[in-house]
Amino acid sequence: MTSPPRRRGRPARLSRESILEAAQALLERDPHEPLTVARIAEEAGAVPAALYRHFESLDELLDGVLAQVLGTASLEPPARAGWPAQLRAWMTSLRAHLLRYPAVLPLIGRLGRTSPAWLDATSPLIAILERAGLRGAALARTHLWILETTMGLVMQEASLALPDQIGAARASLAEMSEAGRARLAPLVPHLAKLDGDAFFDFVVERTLAALPAHS
């Protein structure tokens, strides 16, 4: 005797948590695909309008997604380490985490608004620089310098990996001006030996070396 087909259970109840978990699942599965409300809703088994019963605005929803992702990063510095080791760990962890979830990069700042989740996640950098002896204006500009430098490299790398950047530069040599080609061509073999990790380590070490001048 054939058993009757099993009835499918009711869809999971929609909640803030289930919506954020759906967004996280999308980022894990397709880290380079743009994160849209429509894709989050489909993953959560809902229509887009239903998401706004749990989030008052698009900003609140996207801030929640960013907080969800950044909450799994190890951005708090090792408590017993000196500030150089803390800064190295912070810069390296931030880069690794954002390159794992590149689709969240556009969520950090949009239409002139910076996500509070992002500001919270990057605030440990301030504490590290305070341990290095920085205060006031020196602290403010050094915090901005390191944050902007780190993020500039991450966003460029997320767009195009460093070996591909160098390969594209090599391919463009023939189309450069004679003067520009004469300057760049001798550097290309050296640049070709770098990968993203090696170059980022170089930037971290140069940053650490420069910090005493900013204290």
PDB file of C-alpha atoms in Angstrom:
ATOM      1  CA  MET A   1       0.000   0.000   0.000  1.00  0.00           C
ATOM      2  CA  THR A   2       1.410   3.351  -1.030  1.00  0.00           C
ATOM      3  CA  SER A   3       1.721   5.899   1.757  1.00  0.00           C
ATOM      4  CA  PRO A   4       0.037   9.238   1.136  1.00  0.00           C
ATOM      5  CA  PRO A   5       2.453  12.035   0.244  1.00  0.00           C
ATOM      6  CA  ARG A   6       3.707  13.999   3.218  1.00  0.00           C
ATOM      7  CA  ARG A   7       2.351  17.511   3.530  1.00  0.00           C
ATOM      8  CA  ARG A   8       4.962  20.181   3.514  1.00  0.00           C
ATOM      9  CA  GLY A   9       5.267  22.076   6.736  1.00  0.00           C
ATOM     10  CA  ARG A  10       4.387  25.724   7.028  1.00  0.00           C
ATOM     11  CA  PRO A  11       7.148  28.132   6.078  1.00  0.00           C
ATOM     12  CA  ALA A  12       9.299  29.317   8.949  1.00  0.00           C
ATOM     13  CA  ARG A  13       7.878  32.348  10.710  1.00  0.00           C
ATOM     14  CA  LEU A  14       9.339  35.548   9.330  1.00  0.00           C
ATOM     15  CA  SER A  15      11.263  37.611  11.872  1.00  0.00           C
ATOM     16  CA  ARG A  16      14.149  40.049  12.023  1.00  0.00           C
ATOM     17  CA  GLU A  17      16.446  37.159  12.853  1.00  0.00           C
ATOM     18  CA  SER A  18      15.281  34.964   9.972  1.00  0.00           C
ATOM     19  CA  ILE A  19      15.613  37.863   7.514  1.00  0.00           C
ATOM     20  CA  LEU A  20      19.167  38.613   8.632  1.00  0.00           C
ATOM     21  CA  GLU A  21      20.028  34.917   8.537  1.00  0.00           C
ATOM     22  CA  ALA A  22      18.692  34.780   4.968  1.00  0.00           C
ATOM     23  CA  ALA A  23      20.930  37.694   3.986  1.00  0.00           C
ATOM     24  CA  GLN A  24      23.915  36.003   5.625  1.00  0.00           C
ATOM     25  CA  ALA A  25      23.157  32.788   3.738  1.00  0.00           C
ATOM     26  CA  LEU A  26      23.127  34.687   0.436  1.00  0.00           C
ATOM     27  CA  LEU A  27      26.474  36.267   1.225  1.00  0.00           C
ATOM     28  CA  GLU A  28      27.957  32.905   2.133  1.00  0.00           C
ATOM     29  CA  ARG A  29      26.679  31.279  -1.054  1.00  0.00           C
ATOM     30  CA  ASP A  30      27.187  34.121  -3.551  1.00  0.00           C
ATOM     31  CA  PRO A  31      29.646  36.577  -1.953  1.00  0.00           C
ATOM     32  CA  HIS A  32      30.113  38.668  -5.096  1.00  0.00           C
ATOM     33  CA  GLU A  33      26.437  39.041  -6.043  1.00  0.00           C
ATOM     34  CA  PRO A  34      24.832  42.405  -5.141  1.00  0.00           C
ATOM     35  CA  LEU A  35      22.670  42.102  -2.050  1.00  0.00           C
ATOM     36  CA  THR A  36      19.163  43.351  -2.851  1.00  0.00           C
ATOM     37  CA  VAL A  37      15.910  43.420  -0.917  1.00  0.00           C
ATOM     38  CA  ALA A  38      14.345  41.197  -3.575  1.00  0.00           C
ATOM     39  CA  ARG A  39      17.052  38.540  -3.170  1.00  0.00           C
ATOM     40  CA  ILE A  40      16.844  38.648   0.636  1.00  0.00           C
ATOM     41  CA  ALA A  41      13.056  38.305   0.510  1.00  0.00           C
ATOM     42  CA  GLU A  42      13.235  35.353  -1.884  1.00  0.00           C
ATOM     43  CA  GLU A  43      15.790  33.622   0.318  1.00  0.00           C
ATOM     44  CA  ALA A  44      13.585  34.201   3.370  1.00  0.00           C
ATOM     45  CA  GLY A  45      10.518  32.850   1.531  1.00  0.00           C
ATOM     46  CA  ALA A  46       8.690  36.175   1.608  1.00  0.00           C
ATOM     47  CA  VAL A  47       7.737  39.084  -0.616  1.00  0.00           C
ATOM     48  CA  PRO A  48       9.870  42.248  -0.333  1.00  0.00           C
ATOM     49  CA  ALA A  49       7.078  44.247   1.317  1.00  0.00           C
ATOM     50  CA  ALA A  50       6.930  41.724   4.161  1.00  0.00           C
ATOM     51  CA  LEU A  51      10.447  42.612   5.226  1.00  0.00           C
ATOM     52  CA  TYR A  52       9.309  46.117   6.154  1.00  0.00           C
ATOM     53  CA  ARG A  53       7.015  44.725   8.836  1.00  0.00           C
ATOM     54  CA  HIS A  54      10.218  43.971  10.732  1.00  0.00           C
ATOM     55  CA  PHE A  55      12.430  46.868   9.596  1.00  0.00           C
ATOM     56  CA  GLU A  56      11.185  50.440   9.471  1.00  0.00           C
ATOM     57  CA  SER A  57      13.341  51.432   6.492  1.00  0.00           C
ATOM     58  CA  LEU A  58      15.817  50.184   3.933  1.00  0.00           C
ATOM     59  CA  ASP A  59      18.614  51.780   5.961  1.00  0.00           C
ATOM     60  CA  GLU A  60      17.610  49.834   9.060  1.00  0.00           C
ATOM     61  CA  LEU A  61      17.487  46.574   7.090  1.00  0.00           C
ATOM     62  CA  LEU A  62      20.877  47.081   5.434  1.00  0.00           C
ATOM     63  CA  ASP A  63      22.434  48.267   8.705  1.00  0.00           C
ATOM     64  CA  GLY A  64      21.152  45.067  10.276  1.00  0.00           C
ATOM     65  CA  VAL A  65      22.717  42.969   7.529  1.00  0.00           C
ATOM     66  CA  LEU A  66      26.040  44.777   7.902  1.00  0.00           C
ATOM     67  CA  ALA A  67      25.958  44.348  11.682  1.00  0.00           C
ATOM     68  CA  GLN A  68      25.180  40.648  11.209  1.00  0.00           C
ATOM     69  CA  VAL A  69      28.201  40.196   8.965  1.00  0.00           C
ATOM     70  CA  LEU A  70      30.626  42.351  10.936  1.00  0.00           C
ATOM     71  CA  GLY A  71      29.529  40.681  14.148  1.00  0.00           C
ATOM     72  CA  THR A  72      31.341  37.527  13.050  1.00  0.00           C
ATOM     73  CA  ALA A  73      34.649  39.353  12.474  1.00  0.00           C
ATOM     74  CA  SER A  74      37.479  39.323  15.004  1.00  0.00           C
ATOM     75  CA  LEU A  75      38.038  43.078  15.148  1.00  0.00           C
ATOM     76  CA  GLU A  76      38.555  43.461  18.882  1.00  0.00           C
ATOM     77  CA  PRO A  77      42.345  43.512  19.455  1.00  0.00           C
ATOM     78  CA  PRO A  78      44.101  40.752  21.417  1.00  0.00           C
ATOM     79  CA  ALA A  79      43.899  42.066  24.966  1.00  0.00           C
ATOM     80  CA  ARG A  80      47.421  41.216  26.113  1.00  0.00           C
ATOM     81  CA  ALA A  81      49.263  42.162  22.925  1.00  0.00           C
ATOM     82  CA  GLY A  82      51.138  45.413  22.443  1.00  0.00           C
ATOM     83  CA  TRP A  83      49.591  48.052  20.232  1.00  0.00           C
ATOM     84  CA  PRO A  84      51.703  47.155  17.128  1.00  0.00           C
ATOM     85  CA  ALA A  85      50.446  43.569  17.237  1.00  0.00           C
ATOM     86  CA  GLN A  86      46.908  44.819  17.894  1.00  0.00           C
ATOM     87  CA  LEU A  87      47.012  47.179  14.921  1.00  0.00           C
ATOM     88  CA  ARG A  88      48.432  44.491  12.642  1.00  0.00           C
ATOM     89  CA  ALA A  89      45.696  42.073  13.726  1.00  0.00           C
ATOM     90  CA  TRP A  90      42.949  44.675  13.276  1.00  0.00           C
ATOM     91  CA  MET A  91      43.988  45.690   9.759  1.00  0.00           C
ATOM     92  CA  THR A  92      44.509  42.088   8.664  1.00  0.00           C
ATOM     93  CA  SER A  93      41.234  40.846  10.133  1.00  0.00           C
ATOM     94  CA  LEU A  94      39.215  43.682   8.585  1.00  0.00           C
ATOM     95  CA  ARG A  95      40.672  43.019   5.136  1.00  0.00           C
ATOM     96  CA  ALA A  96      40.151  39.251   5.349  1.00  0.00           C
ATOM     97  CA  HIS A  97      36.562  39.593   6.532  1.00  0.00           C
ATOM     98  CA  LEU A  98      35.487  42.143   3.936  1.00  0.00           C
ATOM     99  CA  LEU A  99      37.125  40.187   1.126  1.00  0.00           C
ATOM    100  CA  ARG A 100      35.121  37.179   2.306  1.00  0.00           C
ATOM    101  CA  TYR A 101      31.892  39.220   1.983  1.00  0.00           C
ATOM    102  CA  PRO A 102      32.613  41.807  -0.749  1.00  0.00           C
ATOM    103  CA  ALA A 103      28.905  42.392  -1.431  1.00  0.00           C
ATOM    104  CA  VAL A 104      28.606  44.264   1.890  1.00  0.00           C
ATOM    105  CA  LEU A 105      31.084  46.958   0.840  1.00  0.00           C
ATOM    106  CA  PRO A 106      28.362  49.136  -0.764  1.00  0.00           C
ATOM    107  CA  LEU A 107      26.360  48.911   2.486  1.00  0.00           C
ATOM    108  CA  ILE A 108      28.985  50.808   4.478  1.00  0.00           C
ATOM    109  CA  GLY A 109      28.218  54.218   3.000  1.00  0.00           C
ATOM    110  CA  ARG A 110      25.267  55.005   0.775  1.00  0.00           C
ATOM    111  CA  LEU A 111      23.846  58.346  -0.322  1.00  0.00           C
ATOM    112  CA  GLY A 112      25.964  60.264   2.147  1.00  0.00           C
ATOM    113  CA  ARG A 113      25.017  58.051   5.091  1.00  0.00           C
ATOM    114  CA  THR A 114      27.589  55.956   6.952  1.00  0.00           C
ATOM    115  CA  SER A 115      26.237  52.861   8.646  1.00  0.00           C
ATOM    116  CA  PRO A 116      26.344  52.968  12.472  1.00  0.00           C
ATOM    117  CA  ALA A 117      27.185  49.244  12.368  1.00  0.00           C
ATOM    118  CA  TRP A 118      30.321  50.103  10.404  1.00  0.00           C
ATOM    119  CA  LEU A 119      31.339  52.851  12.839  1.00  0.00           C
ATOM    120  CA  ASP A 120      30.855  50.461  15.762  1.00  0.00           C
ATOM    121  CA  ALA A 121      32.901  47.749  14.065  1.00  0.00           C
ATOM    122  CA  THR A 122      35.813  50.067  13.308  1.00  0.00           C
ATOM    123  CA  SER A 123      35.878  51.809  16.688  1.00  0.00           C
ATOM    124  CA  PRO A 124      38.436  49.351  18.181  1.00  0.00           C
ATOM    125  CA  LEU A 125      41.008  51.064  15.952  1.00  0.00           C
ATOM    126  CA  ILE A 126      40.592  54.194  18.091  1.00  0.00           C
ATOM    127  CA  ALA A 127      41.390  52.272  21.273  1.00  0.00           C
ATOM    128  CA  ILE A 128      44.495  50.751  19.647  1.00  0.00           C
ATOM    129  CA  LEU A 129      45.792  54.157  18.587  1.00  0.00           C
ATOM    130  CA  GLU A 130      45.131  55.539  22.073  1.00  0.00           C
ATOM    131  CA  ARG A 131      47.350  52.755  23.418  1.00  0.00           C
ATOM    132  CA  ALA A 132      50.004  53.968  20.960  1.00  0.00           C
ATOM    133  CA  GLY A 133      49.863  57.342  22.702  1.00  0.00           C
ATOM    134  CA  LEU A 134      47.787  59.351  20.238  1.00  0.00           C
ATOM    135  CA  ARG A 135      45.300  61.942  21.455  1.00  0.00           C
ATOM    136  CA  GLY A 136      43.141  64.728  20.049  1.00  0.00           C
ATOM    137  CA  ALA A 137      43.800  65.896  16.497  1.00  0.00           C
ATOM    138  CA  ALA A 138      46.675  63.428  15.979  1.00  0.00           C
ATOM    139  CA  LEU A 139      44.407  60.563  16.997  1.00  0.00           C
ATOM    140  CA  ALA A 140      41.594  61.740  14.720  1.00  0.00           C
ATOM    141  CA  ARG A 141      43.688  62.140  11.580  1.00  0.00           C
ATOM    142  CA  THR A 142      45.649  58.914  12.179  1.00  0.00           C
ATOM    143  CA  HIS A 143      42.426  56.966  12.689  1.00  0.00           C
ATOM    144  CA  LEU A 144      41.077  58.350   9.406  1.00  0.00           C
ATOM    145  CA  TRP A 145      44.375  57.743   7.581  1.00  0.00           C
ATOM    146  CA  ILE A 146      44.583  54.069   8.570  1.00  0.00           C
ATOM    147  CA  LEU A 147      40.888  53.407   8.024  1.00  0.00           C
ATOM    148  CA  GLU A 148      40.853  55.070   4.601  1.00  0.00           C
ATOM    149  CA  THR A 149      44.081  53.356   3.538  1.00  0.00           C
ATOM    150  CA  THR A 150      42.832  49.932   4.602  1.00  0.00           C
ATOM    151  CA  MET A 151      39.452  50.369   2.968  1.00  0.00           C
ATOM    152  CA  GLY A 152      40.927  51.776  -0.236  1.00  0.00           C
ATOM    153  CA  LEU A 153      43.069  48.685  -0.647  1.00  0.00           C
ATOM    154  CA  VAL A 154      40.207  46.342   0.238  1.00  0.00           C
ATOM    155  CA  MET A 155      37.787  47.938  -2.207  1.00  0.00           C
ATOM    156  CA  GLN A 156      40.346  47.877  -5.017  1.00  0.00           C
ATOM    157  CA  GLU A 157      41.213  44.254  -4.278  1.00  0.00           C
ATOM    158  CA  ALA A 158      37.565  43.246  -4.069  1.00  0.00           C
ATOM    159  CA  SER A 159      37.032  44.784  -7.491  1.00  0.00           C
ATOM    160  CA  LEU A 160      40.128  43.241  -9.090  1.00  0.00           C
ATOM    161  CA  ALA A 161      42.708  40.993  -7.435  1.00  0.00           C
ATOM    162  CA  LEU A 162      46.223  42.421  -7.313  1.00  0.00           C
ATOM    163  CA  PRO A 163      47.760  39.905  -9.779  1.00  0.00           C
ATOM    164  CA  ASP A 164      45.006  40.816 -12.254  1.00  0.00           C
ATOM    165  CA  GLN A 165      45.686  44.518 -11.714  1.00  0.00           C
ATOM    166  CA  ILE A 166      49.363  43.973 -12.496  1.00  0.00           C
ATOM    167  CA  GLY A 167      48.568  41.748 -15.477  1.00  0.00           C
ATOM    168  CA  ALA A 168      46.281  44.444 -16.894  1.00  0.00           C
ATOM    169  CA  ALA A 169      49.001  47.065 -16.411  1.00  0.00           C
ATOM    170  CA  ARG A 170      51.482  44.870 -18.265  1.00  0.00           C
ATOM    171  CA  ALA A 171      49.006  44.421 -21.121  1.00  0.00           C
ATOM    172  CA  SER A 172      48.566  48.192 -21.386  1.00  0.00           C
ATOM    173  CA  LEU A 173      52.257  49.038 -21.631  1.00  0.00           C
ATOM    174  CA  ALA A 174      52.222  49.068 -25.433  1.00  0.00           C
ATOM    175  CA  GLU A 175      49.462  51.682 -25.477  1.00  0.00           C
ATOM    176  CA  MET A 176      51.142  54.061 -23.030  1.00  0.00           C
ATOM    177  CA  SER A 177      53.098  57.132 -23.951  1.00  0.00           C
ATOM    178  CA  GLU A 178      56.787  56.511 -24.518  1.00  0.00           C
ATOM    179  CA  ALA A 179      57.724  58.462 -21.393  1.00  0.00           C
ATOM    180  CA  GLY A 180      55.163  56.703 -19.198  1.00  0.00           C
ATOM    181  CA  ARG A 181      56.145  53.266 -20.498  1.00  0.00           C
ATOM    182  CA  ALA A 182      59.828  53.984 -19.831  1.00  0.00           C
ATOM    183  CA  ARG A 183      58.977  54.743 -16.183  1.00  0.00           C
ATOM    184  CA  LEU A 184      56.588  51.864 -15.534  1.00  0.00           C
ATOM    185  CA  ALA A 185      58.083  48.977 -17.531  1.00  0.00           C
ATOM    186  CA  PRO A 186      61.094  48.392 -15.218  1.00  0.00           C
ATOM    187  CA  LEU A 187      58.721  48.067 -12.228  1.00  0.00           C
ATOM    188  CA  VAL A 188      56.413  45.474 -13.751  1.00  0.00           C
ATOM    189  CA  PRO A 189      58.643  42.393 -13.163  1.00  0.00           C
ATOM    190  CA  HIS A 190      58.940  43.352  -9.498  1.00  0.00           C
ATOM    191  CA  LEU A 191      55.220  44.055  -9.171  1.00  0.00           C
ATOM    192  CA  ALA A 192      54.440  40.683 -10.739  1.00  0.00           C
ATOM    193  CA  LYS A 193      56.086  38.974  -7.765  1.00  0.00           C
ATOM    194  CA  LEU A 194      53.555  40.478  -5.357  1.00  0.00           C
ATOM    195  CA  ASP A 195      50.238  39.012  -4.348  1.00  0.00           C
ATOM    196  CA  GLY A 196      47.500  40.619  -2.293  1.00  0.00           C
ATOM    197  CA  ASP A 197      48.723  39.231   1.026  1.00  0.00           C
ATOM    198  CA  ALA A 198      52.338  40.258   0.462  1.00  0.00           C
ATOM    199  CA  PHE A 199      51.399  43.780  -0.564  1.00  0.00           C
ATOM    200  CA  PHE A 200      48.994  44.232   2.338  1.00  0.00           C
ATOM    201  CA  ASP A 201      51.690  43.045   4.756  1.00  0.00           C
ATOM    202  CA  PHE A 202      53.985  45.689   3.261  1.00  0.00           C
ATOM    203  CA  VAL A 203      51.338  48.385   3.844  1.00  0.00           C
ATOM    204  CA  VAL A 204      50.814  47.245   7.443  1.00  0.00           C
ATOM    205  CA  GLU A 205      54.545  47.339   8.181  1.00  0.00           C
ATOM    206  CA  ARG A 206      54.921  50.799   6.588  1.00  0.00           C
ATOM    207  CA  THR A 207      51.976  52.000   8.655  1.00  0.00           C
ATOM    208  CA  LEU A 208      53.512  50.727  11.875  1.00  0.00           C
ATOM    209  CA  ALA A 209      56.854  52.315  10.982  1.00  0.00           C
ATOM    210  CA  ALA A 210      55.206  55.684  10.309  1.00  0.00           C
ATOM    211  CA  LEU A 211      53.116  55.842  13.465  1.00  0.00           C
ATOM    212  CA  PRO A 212      55.726  57.306  15.845  1.00  0.00           C
ATOM    213  CA  ALA A 213      55.861  60.375  13.601  1.00  0.00           C
ATOM    214  CA  HIS A 214      52.117  60.872  14.152  1.00  0.00           C
ATOM    215  CA  SER A 215      52.144  60.588  17.932  1.00  0.00           C
TER     216      SER A 215
END
